Coordinates of C-alpha atoms and ligand atoms in Angstrom, one line a residue:
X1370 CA 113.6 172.5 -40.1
X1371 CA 113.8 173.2 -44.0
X1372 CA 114.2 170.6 -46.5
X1373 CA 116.3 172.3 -49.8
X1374 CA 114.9 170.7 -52.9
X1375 CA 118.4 170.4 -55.0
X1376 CA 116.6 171.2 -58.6
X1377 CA 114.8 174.4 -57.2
X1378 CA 117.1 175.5 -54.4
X1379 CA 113.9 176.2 -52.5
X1380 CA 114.0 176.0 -48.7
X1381 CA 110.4 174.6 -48.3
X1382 CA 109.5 174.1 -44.1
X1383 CA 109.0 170.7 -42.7
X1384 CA 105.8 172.0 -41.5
X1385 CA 104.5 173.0 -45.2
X1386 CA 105.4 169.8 -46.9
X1387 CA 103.6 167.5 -43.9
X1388 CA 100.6 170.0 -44.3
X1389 CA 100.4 169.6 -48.4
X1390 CA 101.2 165.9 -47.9
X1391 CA 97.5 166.4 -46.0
X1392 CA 96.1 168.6 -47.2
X1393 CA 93.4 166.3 -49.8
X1394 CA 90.4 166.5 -47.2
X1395 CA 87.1 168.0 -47.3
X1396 CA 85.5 169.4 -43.7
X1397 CA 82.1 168.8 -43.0
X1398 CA 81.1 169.5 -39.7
X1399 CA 83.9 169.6 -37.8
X1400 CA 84.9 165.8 -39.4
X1401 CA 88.0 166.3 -42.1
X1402 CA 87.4 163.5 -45.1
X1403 CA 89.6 162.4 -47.5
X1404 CA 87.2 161.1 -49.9
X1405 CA 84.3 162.6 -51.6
X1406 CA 81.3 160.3 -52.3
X1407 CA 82.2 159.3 -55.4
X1408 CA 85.9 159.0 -54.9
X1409 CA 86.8 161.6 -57.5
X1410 CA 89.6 163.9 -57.1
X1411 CA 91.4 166.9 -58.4
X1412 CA 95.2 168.0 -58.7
X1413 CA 96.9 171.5 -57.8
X1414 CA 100.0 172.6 -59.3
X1415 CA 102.9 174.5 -58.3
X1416 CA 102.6 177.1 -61.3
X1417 CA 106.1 178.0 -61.1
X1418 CA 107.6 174.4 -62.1
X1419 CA 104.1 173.2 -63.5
X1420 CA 104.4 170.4 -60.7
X1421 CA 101.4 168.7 -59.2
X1422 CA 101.4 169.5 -55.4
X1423 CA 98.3 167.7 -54.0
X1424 CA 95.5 165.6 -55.2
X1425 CA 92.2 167.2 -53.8
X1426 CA 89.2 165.4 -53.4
X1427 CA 86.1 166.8 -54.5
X1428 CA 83.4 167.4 -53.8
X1429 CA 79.7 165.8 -55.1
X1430 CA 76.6 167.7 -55.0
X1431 CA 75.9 164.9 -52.1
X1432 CA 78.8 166.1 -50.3
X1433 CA 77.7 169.6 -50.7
X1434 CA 74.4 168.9 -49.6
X1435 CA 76.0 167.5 -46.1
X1436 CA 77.9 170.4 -45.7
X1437 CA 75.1 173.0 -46.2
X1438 CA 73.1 170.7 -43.9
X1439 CA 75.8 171.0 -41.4
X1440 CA 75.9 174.5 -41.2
X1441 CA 71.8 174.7 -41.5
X1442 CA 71.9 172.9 -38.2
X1443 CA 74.6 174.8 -36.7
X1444 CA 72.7 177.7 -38.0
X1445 CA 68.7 176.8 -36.5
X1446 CA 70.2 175.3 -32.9
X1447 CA 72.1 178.4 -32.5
X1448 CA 76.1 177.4 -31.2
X1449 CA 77.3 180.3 -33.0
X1450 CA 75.0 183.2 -33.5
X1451 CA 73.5 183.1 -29.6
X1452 CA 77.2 182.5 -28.5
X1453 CA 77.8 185.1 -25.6
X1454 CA 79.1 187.8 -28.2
X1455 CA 82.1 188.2 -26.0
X1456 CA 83.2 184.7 -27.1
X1457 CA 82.7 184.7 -30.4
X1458 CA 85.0 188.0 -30.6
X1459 CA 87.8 186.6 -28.4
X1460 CA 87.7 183.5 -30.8
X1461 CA 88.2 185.7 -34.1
X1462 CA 91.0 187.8 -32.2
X1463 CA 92.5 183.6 -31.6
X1464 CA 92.1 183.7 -35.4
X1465 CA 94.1 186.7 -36.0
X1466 CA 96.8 186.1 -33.9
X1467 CA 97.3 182.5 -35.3
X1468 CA 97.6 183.9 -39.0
X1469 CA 100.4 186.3 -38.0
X1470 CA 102.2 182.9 -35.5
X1471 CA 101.9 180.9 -39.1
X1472 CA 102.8 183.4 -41.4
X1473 CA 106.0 182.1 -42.0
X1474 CA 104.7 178.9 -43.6
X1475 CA 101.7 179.6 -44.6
X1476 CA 103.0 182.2 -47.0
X1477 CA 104.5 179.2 -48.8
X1478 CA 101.4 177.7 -49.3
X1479 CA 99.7 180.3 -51.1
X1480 CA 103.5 181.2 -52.9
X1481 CA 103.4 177.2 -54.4
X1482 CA 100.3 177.2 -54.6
X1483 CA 99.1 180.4 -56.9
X1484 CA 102.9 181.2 -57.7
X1485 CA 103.0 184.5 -55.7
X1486 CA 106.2 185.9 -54.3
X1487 CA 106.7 185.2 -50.6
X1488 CA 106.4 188.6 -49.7
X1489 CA 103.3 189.0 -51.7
X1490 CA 101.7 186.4 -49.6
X1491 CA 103.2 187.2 -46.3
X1492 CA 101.6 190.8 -46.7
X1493 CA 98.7 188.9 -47.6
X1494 CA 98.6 187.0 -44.1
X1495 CA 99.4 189.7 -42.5
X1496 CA 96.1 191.8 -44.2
X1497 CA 93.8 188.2 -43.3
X1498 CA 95.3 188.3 -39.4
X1499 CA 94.2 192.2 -39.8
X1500 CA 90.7 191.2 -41.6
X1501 CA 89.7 189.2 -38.0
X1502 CA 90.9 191.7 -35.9
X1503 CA 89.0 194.3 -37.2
X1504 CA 85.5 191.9 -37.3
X1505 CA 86.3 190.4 -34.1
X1506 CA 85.5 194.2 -33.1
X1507 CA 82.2 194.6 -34.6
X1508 CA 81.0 191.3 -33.3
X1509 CA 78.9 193.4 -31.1
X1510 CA 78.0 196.5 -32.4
X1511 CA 75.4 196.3 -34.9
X1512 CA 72.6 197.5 -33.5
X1513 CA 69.0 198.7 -34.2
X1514 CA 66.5 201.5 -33.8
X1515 CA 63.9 202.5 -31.8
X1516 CA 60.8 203.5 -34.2
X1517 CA 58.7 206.6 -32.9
X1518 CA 55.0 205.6 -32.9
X1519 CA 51.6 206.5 -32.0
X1520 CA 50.5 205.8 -28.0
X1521 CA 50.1 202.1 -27.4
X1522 CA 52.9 200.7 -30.4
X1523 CA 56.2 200.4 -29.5
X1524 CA 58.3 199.6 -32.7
X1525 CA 62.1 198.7 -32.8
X1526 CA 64.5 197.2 -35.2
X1527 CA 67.0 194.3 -34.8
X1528 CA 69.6 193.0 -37.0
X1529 CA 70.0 189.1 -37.5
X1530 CA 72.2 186.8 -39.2
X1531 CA 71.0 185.7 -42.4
X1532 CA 71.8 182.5 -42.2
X1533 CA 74.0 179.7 -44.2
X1534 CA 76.3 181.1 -46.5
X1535 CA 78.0 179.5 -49.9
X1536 CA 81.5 181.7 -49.7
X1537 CA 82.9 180.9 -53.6
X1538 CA 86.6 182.5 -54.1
X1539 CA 89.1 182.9 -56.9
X1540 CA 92.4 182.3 -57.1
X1541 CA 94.2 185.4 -57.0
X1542 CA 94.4 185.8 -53.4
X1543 CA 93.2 182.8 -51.7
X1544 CA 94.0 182.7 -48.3
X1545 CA 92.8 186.4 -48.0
X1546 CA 89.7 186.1 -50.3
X1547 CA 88.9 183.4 -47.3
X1548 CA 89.1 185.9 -44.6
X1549 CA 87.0 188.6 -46.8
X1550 CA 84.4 185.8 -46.6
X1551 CA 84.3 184.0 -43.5
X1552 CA 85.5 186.7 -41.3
X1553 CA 82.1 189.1 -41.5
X1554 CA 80.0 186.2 -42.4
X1555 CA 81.4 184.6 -38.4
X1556 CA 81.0 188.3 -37.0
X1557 CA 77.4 188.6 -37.7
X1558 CA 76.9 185.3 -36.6
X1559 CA 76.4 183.2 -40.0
X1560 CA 77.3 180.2 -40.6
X1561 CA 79.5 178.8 -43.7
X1562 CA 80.3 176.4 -46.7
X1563 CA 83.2 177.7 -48.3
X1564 CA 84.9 176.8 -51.8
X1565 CA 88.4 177.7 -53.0
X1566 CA 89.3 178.2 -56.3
X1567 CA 89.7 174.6 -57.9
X1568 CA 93.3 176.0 -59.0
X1569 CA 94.5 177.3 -55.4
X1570 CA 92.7 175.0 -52.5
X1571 CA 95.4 174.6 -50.8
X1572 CA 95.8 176.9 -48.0
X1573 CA 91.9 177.4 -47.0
X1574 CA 92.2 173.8 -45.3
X1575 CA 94.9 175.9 -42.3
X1576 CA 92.4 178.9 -42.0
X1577 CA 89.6 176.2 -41.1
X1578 CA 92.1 174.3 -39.0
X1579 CA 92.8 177.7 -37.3
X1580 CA 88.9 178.5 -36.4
X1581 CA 88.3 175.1 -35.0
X1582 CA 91.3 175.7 -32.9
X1583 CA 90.3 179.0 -31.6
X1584 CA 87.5 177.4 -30.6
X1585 CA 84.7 178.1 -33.5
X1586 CA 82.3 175.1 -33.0
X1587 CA 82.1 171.9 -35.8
X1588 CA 79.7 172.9 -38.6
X1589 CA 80.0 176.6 -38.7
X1590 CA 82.4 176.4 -41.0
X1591 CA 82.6 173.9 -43.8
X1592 CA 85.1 173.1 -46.5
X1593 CA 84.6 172.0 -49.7
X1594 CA 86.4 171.5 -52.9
X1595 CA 86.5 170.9 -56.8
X1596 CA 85.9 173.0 -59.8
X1597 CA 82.9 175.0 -60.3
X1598 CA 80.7 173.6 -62.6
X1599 CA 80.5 170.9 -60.4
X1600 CA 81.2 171.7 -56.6
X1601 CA 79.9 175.5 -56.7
X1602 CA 77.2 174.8 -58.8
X1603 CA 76.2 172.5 -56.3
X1604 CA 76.2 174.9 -53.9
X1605 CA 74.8 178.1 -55.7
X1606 CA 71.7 176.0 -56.7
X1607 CA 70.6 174.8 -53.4
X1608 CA 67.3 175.6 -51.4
X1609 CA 68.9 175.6 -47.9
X1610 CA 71.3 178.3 -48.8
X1611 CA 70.5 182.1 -47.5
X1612 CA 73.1 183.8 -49.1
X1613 CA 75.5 183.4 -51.9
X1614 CA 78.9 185.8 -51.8
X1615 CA 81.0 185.4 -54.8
X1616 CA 84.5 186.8 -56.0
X1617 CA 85.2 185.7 -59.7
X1618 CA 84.7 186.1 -63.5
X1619 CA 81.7 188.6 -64.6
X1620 CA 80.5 185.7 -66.6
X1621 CA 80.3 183.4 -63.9
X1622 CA 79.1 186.1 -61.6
X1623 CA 76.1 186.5 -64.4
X1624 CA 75.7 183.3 -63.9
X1625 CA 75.1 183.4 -59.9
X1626 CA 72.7 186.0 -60.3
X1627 CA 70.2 183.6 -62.3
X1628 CA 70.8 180.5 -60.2
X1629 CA 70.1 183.0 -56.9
X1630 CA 67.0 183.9 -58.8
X1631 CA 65.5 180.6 -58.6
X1632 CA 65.2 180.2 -55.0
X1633 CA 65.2 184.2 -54.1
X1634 CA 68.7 183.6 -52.6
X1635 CA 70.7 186.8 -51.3
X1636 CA 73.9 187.8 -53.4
X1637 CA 77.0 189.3 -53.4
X1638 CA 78.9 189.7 -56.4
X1639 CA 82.9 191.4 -56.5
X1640 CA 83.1 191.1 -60.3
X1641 CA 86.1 191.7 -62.7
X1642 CA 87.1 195.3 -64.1
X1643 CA 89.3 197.1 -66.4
X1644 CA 90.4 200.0 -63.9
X1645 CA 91.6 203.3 -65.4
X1646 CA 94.6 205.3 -63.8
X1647 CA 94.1 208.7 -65.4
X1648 CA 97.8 210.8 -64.6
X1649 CA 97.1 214.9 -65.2
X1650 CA 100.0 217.0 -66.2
X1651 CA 101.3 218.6 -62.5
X1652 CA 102.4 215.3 -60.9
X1653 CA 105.7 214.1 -60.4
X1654 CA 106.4 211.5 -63.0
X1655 CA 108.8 209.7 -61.7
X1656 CA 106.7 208.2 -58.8
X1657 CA 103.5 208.6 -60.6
X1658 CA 105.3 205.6 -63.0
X1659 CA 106.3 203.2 -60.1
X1660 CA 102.9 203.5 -59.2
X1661 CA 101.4 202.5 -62.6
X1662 CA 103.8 200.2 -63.1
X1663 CA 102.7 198.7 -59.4
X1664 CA 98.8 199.4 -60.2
X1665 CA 99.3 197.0 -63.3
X1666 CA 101.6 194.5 -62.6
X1667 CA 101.5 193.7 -58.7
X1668 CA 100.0 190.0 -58.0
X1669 CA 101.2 189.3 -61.9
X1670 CA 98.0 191.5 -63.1
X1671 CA 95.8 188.8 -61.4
X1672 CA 93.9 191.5 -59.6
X1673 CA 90.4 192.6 -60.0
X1674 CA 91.6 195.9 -59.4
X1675 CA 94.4 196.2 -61.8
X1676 CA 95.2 199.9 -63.1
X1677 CA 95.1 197.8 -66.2
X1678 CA 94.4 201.4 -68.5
X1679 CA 96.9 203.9 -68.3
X1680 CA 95.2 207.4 -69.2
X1681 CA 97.4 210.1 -69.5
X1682 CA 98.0 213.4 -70.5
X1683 CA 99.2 213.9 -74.3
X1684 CA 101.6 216.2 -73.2
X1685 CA 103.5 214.1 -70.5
X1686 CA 102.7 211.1 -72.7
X1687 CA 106.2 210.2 -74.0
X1688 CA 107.6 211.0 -71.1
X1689 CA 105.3 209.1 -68.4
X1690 CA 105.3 205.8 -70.7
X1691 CA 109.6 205.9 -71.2
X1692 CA 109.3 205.8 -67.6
X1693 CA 106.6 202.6 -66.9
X1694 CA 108.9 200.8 -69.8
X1695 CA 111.4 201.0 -67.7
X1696 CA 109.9 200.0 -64.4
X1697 CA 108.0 196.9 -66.2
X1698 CA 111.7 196.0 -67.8
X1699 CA 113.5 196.0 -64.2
X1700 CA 110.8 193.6 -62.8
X1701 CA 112.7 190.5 -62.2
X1702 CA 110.1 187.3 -63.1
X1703 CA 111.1 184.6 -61.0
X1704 CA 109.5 181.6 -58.8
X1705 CA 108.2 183.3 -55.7
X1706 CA 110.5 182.0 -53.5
X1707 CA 113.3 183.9 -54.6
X1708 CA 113.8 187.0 -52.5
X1709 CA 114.4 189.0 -55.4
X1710 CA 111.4 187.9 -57.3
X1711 CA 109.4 191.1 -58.9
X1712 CA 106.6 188.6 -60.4
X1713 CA 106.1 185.3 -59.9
X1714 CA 103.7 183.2 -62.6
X1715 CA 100.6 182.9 -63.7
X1716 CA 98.4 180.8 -62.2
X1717 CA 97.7 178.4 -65.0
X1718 CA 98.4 177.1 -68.3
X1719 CA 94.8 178.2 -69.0
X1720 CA 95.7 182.0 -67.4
X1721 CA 98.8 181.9 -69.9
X1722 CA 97.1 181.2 -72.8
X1723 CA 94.4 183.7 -72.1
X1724 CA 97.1 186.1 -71.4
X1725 CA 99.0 185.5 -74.3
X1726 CA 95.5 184.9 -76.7
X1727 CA 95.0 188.8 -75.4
X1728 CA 98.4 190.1 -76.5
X1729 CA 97.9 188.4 -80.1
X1730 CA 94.4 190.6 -80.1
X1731 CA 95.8 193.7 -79.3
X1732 CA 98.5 193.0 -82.2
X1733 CA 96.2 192.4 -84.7
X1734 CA 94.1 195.5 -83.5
X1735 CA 96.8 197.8 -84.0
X1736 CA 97.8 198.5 -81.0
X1737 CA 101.5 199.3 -80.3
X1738 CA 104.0 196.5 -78.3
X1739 CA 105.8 198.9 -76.3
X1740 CA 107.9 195.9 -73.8
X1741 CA 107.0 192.7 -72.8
X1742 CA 104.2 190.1 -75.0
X1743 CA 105.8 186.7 -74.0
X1744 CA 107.4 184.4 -72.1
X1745 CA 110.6 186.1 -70.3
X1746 CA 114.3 184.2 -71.7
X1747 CA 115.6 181.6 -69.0
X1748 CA 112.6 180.5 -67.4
X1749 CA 111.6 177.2 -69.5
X1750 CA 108.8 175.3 -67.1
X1751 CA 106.4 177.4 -64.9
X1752 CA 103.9 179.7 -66.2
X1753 CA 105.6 183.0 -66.8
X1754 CA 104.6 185.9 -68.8
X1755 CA 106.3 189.4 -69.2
X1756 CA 105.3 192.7 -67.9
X1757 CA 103.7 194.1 -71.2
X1758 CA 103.1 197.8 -72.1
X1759 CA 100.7 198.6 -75.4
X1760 CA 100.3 202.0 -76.7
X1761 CA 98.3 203.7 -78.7
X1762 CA 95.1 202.0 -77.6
X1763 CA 91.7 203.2 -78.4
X1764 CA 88.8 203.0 -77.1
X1765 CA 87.4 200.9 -79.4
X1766 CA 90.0 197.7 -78.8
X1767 CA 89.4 194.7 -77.0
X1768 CA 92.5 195.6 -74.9
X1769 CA 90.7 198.7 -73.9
X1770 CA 87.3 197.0 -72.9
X1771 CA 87.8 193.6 -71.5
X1772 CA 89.8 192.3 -68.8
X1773 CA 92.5 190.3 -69.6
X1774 CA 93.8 189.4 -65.4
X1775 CA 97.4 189.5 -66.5
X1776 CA 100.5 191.9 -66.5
X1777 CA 99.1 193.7 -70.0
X1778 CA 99.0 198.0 -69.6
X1779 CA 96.9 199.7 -72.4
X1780 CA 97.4 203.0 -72.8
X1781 CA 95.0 205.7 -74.1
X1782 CA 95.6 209.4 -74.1
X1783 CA 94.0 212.3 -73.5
X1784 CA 93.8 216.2 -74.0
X1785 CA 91.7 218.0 -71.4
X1786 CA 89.9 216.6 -67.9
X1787 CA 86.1 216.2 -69.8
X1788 CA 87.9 213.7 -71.9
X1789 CA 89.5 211.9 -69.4
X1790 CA 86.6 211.4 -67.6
X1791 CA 84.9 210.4 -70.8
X1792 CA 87.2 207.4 -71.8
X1793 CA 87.7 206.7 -67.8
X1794 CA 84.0 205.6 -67.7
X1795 CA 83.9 204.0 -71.4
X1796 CA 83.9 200.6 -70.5
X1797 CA 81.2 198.4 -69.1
X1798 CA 83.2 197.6 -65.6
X1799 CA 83.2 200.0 -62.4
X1800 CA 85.2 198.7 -59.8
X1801 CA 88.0 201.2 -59.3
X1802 CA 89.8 204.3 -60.8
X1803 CA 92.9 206.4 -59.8
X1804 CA 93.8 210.1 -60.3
X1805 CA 97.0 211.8 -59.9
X1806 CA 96.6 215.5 -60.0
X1807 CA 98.2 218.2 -57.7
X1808 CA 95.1 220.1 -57.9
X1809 CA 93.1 219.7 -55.1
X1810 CA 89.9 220.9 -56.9
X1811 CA 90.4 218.7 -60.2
X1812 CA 91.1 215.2 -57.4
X1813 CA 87.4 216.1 -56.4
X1814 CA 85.8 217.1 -59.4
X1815 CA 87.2 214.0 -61.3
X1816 CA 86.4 211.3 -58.5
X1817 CA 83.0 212.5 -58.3
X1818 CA 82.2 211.9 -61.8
X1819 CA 84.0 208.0 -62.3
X1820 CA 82.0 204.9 -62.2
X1821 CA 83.7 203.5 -59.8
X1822 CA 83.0 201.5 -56.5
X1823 CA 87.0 202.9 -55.1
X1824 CA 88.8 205.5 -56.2
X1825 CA 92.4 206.8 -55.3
X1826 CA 94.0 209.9 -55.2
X1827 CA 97.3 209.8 -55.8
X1828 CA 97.9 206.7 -54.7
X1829 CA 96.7 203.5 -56.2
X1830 CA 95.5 199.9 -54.5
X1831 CA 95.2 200.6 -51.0
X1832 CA 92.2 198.2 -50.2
X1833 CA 91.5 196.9 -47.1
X1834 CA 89.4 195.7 -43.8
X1835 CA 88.2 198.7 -42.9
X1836 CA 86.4 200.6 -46.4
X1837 CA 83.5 198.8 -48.3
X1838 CA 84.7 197.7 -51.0
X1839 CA 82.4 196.5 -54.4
X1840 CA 81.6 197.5 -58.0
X1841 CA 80.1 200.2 -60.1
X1842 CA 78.5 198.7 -63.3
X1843 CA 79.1 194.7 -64.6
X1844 CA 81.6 195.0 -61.2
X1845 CA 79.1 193.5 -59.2
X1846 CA 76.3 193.6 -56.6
X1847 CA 76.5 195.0 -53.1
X1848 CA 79.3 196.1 -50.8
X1849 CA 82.0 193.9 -48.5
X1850 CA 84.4 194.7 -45.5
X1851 CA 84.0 198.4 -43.7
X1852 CA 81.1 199.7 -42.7
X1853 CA 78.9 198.2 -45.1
X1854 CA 79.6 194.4 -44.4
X1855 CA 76.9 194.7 -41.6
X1856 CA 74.3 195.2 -44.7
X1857 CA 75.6 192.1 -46.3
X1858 CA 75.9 189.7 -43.8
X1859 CA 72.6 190.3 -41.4
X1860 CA 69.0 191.3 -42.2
X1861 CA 66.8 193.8 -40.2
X1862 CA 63.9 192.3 -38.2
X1863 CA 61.2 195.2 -37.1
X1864 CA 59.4 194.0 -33.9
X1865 CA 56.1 195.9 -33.6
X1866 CA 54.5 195.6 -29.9
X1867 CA 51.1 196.6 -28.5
X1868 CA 51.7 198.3 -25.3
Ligands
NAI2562 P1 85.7 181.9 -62.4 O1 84.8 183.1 -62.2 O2 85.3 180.8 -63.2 O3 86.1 181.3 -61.0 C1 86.0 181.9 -59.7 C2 85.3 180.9 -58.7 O4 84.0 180.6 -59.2 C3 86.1 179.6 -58.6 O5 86.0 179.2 -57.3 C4 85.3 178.6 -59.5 O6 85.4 177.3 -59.1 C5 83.9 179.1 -59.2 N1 82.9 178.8 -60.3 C6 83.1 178.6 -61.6 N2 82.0 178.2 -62.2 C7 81.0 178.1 -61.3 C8 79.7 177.8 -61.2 N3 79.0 177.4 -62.4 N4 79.0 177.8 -60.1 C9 79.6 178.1 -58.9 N5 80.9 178.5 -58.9 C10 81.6 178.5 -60.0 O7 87.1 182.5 -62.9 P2 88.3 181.7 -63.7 O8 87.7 180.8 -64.7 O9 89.1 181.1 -62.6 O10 89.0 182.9 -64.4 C11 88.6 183.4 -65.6 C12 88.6 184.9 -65.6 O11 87.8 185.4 -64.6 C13 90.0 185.6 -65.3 O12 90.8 185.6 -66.4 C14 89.6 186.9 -64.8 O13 89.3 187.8 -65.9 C15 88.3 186.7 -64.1 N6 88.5 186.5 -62.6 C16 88.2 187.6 -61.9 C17 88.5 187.6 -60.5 C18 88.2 188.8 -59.6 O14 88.8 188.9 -58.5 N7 87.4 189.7 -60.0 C19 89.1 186.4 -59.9 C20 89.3 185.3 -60.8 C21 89.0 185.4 -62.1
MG2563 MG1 97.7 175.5 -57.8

């Protein structure tokens, strides 16, 4: 059953409104509260009609403290991590399969939510559902090694949990930046407090629902919420706490590092970036500009991936950018539950003023406002924001250097590969960097020389379960997902024996 909402002519599921109408609870070991300790709350609005959905309570530092107590005792008696391995796999694969059953409505939350299009989020579900499948199949493979040693030692090497983890996530992909987390965190056996962004808490609360029901036992995973100077500074500053993995704001992820520092806790940082797509001469333009266009302006440019610098070729220059002005000009902006929606919102009034303050920089800079730099005609309430193109950007410019998390290209051009690479690595962030080249040689040559934790070849933003993923530079601190998630969620034990 659908209930259509006359103003917005949105269909919005029985299901989802029950669940929102709900959804203002905390989980702490296994028990779901609707009040924090001191009775103070937070609201989450739809960014689309600026609408409050849900009043959220949150979180003290006391009811922090219960919940990393929770999963400190769920941690030291063992219910998880000496779990028959077998079961805890066959309880992730429950998870998967659950995300793709609820897809359907759950895209909606994360679509009122953050303002995302439906499809957008769907994908997203679909990519979480993926996320478990593929940890539910490494729940038993790490493994260790057998040292060779003199006669009467016998060394070997085992890899353990490390322990209880404070998972803090942003806003720009919240159901999935939840499976990122507590996906490898439950494969190697950890146990878990995790925080949504303050801005998107929503649909966290129907992943936790999901790994009680798949059988995941009560204080494993905990749930809390509020905003972070209060809730996640709670949890970053805490003694009991093994391991903090963050997604966010450099600053804030500067932040993490010294508060880890104090009690020698383990860290994980996926940091911001300003991610250059450098487009060589021998490509074909045409879907080289979709591609940009997509590399910029997918999720609204909330991404911490964004191809947010567009380095091209001076001789295909004119060319290449008439062609991402028009891609950027036939993305339709609309709420996210229109089927044709291009781009939904921004997240917040905050995002939009940051967003626009940007634009306004870039002006006064001197840099060139190709398309876009404002709020798109028609759409009056909501949190909308054009897809804007700048030209003539140099290296020098804010626009070039800092990260702006919205739907704003900067482009910069060059003459010859050396100075490509050159303005590529300019910038104090290394998450990720594109190349589009028909020249097999110049694709190798290039990606070996950008700072970069990811870089595509001819193609742009493929990121998923199965590669590391992490940052080069201020883009952060270790690696997540793929083969390397092993190194960030257990710690090698060496066991040497007299024989
Ligand atoms: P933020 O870094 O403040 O927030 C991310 C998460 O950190 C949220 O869950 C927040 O509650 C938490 N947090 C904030 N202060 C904290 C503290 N003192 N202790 C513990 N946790 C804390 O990012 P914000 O303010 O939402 O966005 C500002 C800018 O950050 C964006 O414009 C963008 O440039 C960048 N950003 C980058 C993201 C990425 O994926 N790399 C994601 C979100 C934001
Ligand atoms: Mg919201």
């Amino acid at each position: 059953m659908a209930a259509v909402d006359v103003r917005t002519g949105r269909e919005l599921p029985e299901a989802v409104r029950d669940f929102i109408a709900g959804a203002g609870v905390l989980v702490i070991d296994g028990e779901e509260r609707p009040r924090s300790s001191d009775g103070g709350v937070f609201t989450t609005v739809d960014p689309a009609t600026e609408e409050v959905l849900a009043e959220i309570p949150q979180a003290t530092a006391e009811d922090v403290a219960e919940a990393i107590a929770a999963a400190k005792a769920a941690h030291d008696d063992g219910r998880w991590r000496l779990l028959d391995p077998g079961k805890r796999a066959s309880a992730l694969l429950k998870v998967s399969d659950a995300l793709k059953r609820a897809s359907k409505d759950l895209a909606w939350i994360d679509t009122l939510d953050h303002g995302k299009s439906l499809r957008l989020s769907t994908g997203e579900l679909i990519a979480a559902s993926n996320t478990f499948r593929y940890f539910a199949g490494v729940v038993d493979k790490p493994s260790g090694v057998v040292i060779p040693s003199r006669e009467g030692r016998f060394i070997y090497t085992d890899r353990e949990p490390v322990g209880v983890c404070a998972q803090i996530i942003p806003w720009n992909f919240p159901l999935l930046m939840a499976a990122w987390k507590l996906a490898p965190a439950l494969a190697f056996g950890n146990t878990a407090v995790l925080k949504p962004a303050e801005q998107t808490p929503l649909s966290a609360l129907w992943l936790v629902r999901i790994l009680r029901d798949a059988g995941v036992p009560d204080g494993v995973v905990n749930l809390v919420q509020g905003v972070g100077e209060v809730t996640g500074q709670a949890m970053i500053t805490h003694p009991d706490v093994d391991k903090i993995a963050f997604t966010g704001s450099t600053e804030i992820g500067r932040h993490i590092a010294r508060a880890a520092a104090d009690n020698l806790t383990k860290v994980t940082l996926e940091l911001g970036g300003k991610s250059p797509n450098i487009v060589f001469d021998d490509v074909d333009l045409d879907r080289v500009a979709r591609r940009a266009a997509f590399a910029c302006f997918y999720n609204a440019g909330e991404v911490c991936t964004a191809g947010t610098r567009l380095l091209v070729n001076a001789n295909v220059h004119d060319e290449l950018v008439s062609k991402v002005t028009a891609a950027a000009e036939s993305t339709k902006v609309l709420p996210g539950w229109f089927e044709d929606a291009g781009m939904g919102p921004l997240v917040s009034d905050e995002q939009l003023q940051r967003v626009s303050g940007y634009v306004d920089i870039a002006k006064d800079e001197g840099a060139e406002l190709i398309t876009g730099g404002g709020r798109p005609d028609g759409l009056d309430a909501g949190y909308f924001f054009e897809p804007t193109i700048f030209d003539g950007v140099s290296p020098g410019m804010r626009i070039a250097q800092e990260e702006v998390f919205g739907p704003v290209l900067a482009v910069q051009t060059f003459e010859d590969e050396d100075e490509a690479v050159a303005l590529a690595n300019d910038v104090s962030y290394g998450l990720a960097a594109g190349v589009w080249t028909s020249d097999h040689g110049r694709a190798h040559r290039v990606a070996s020389k950008l700072q970069a934790g990811t870089v595509w070849v001819n193609t742009w933003g493929e990121l998923d379960e199965v590669a590391s993923f992490g940052g080069f530079k201020d883009s952060g601190i270790g690696r997540e997902l793929g083969p390397h998630a092993v190194e960030a969620y257990t710690q090698p034990k060496t066991v040497r024996m007299a024989t």
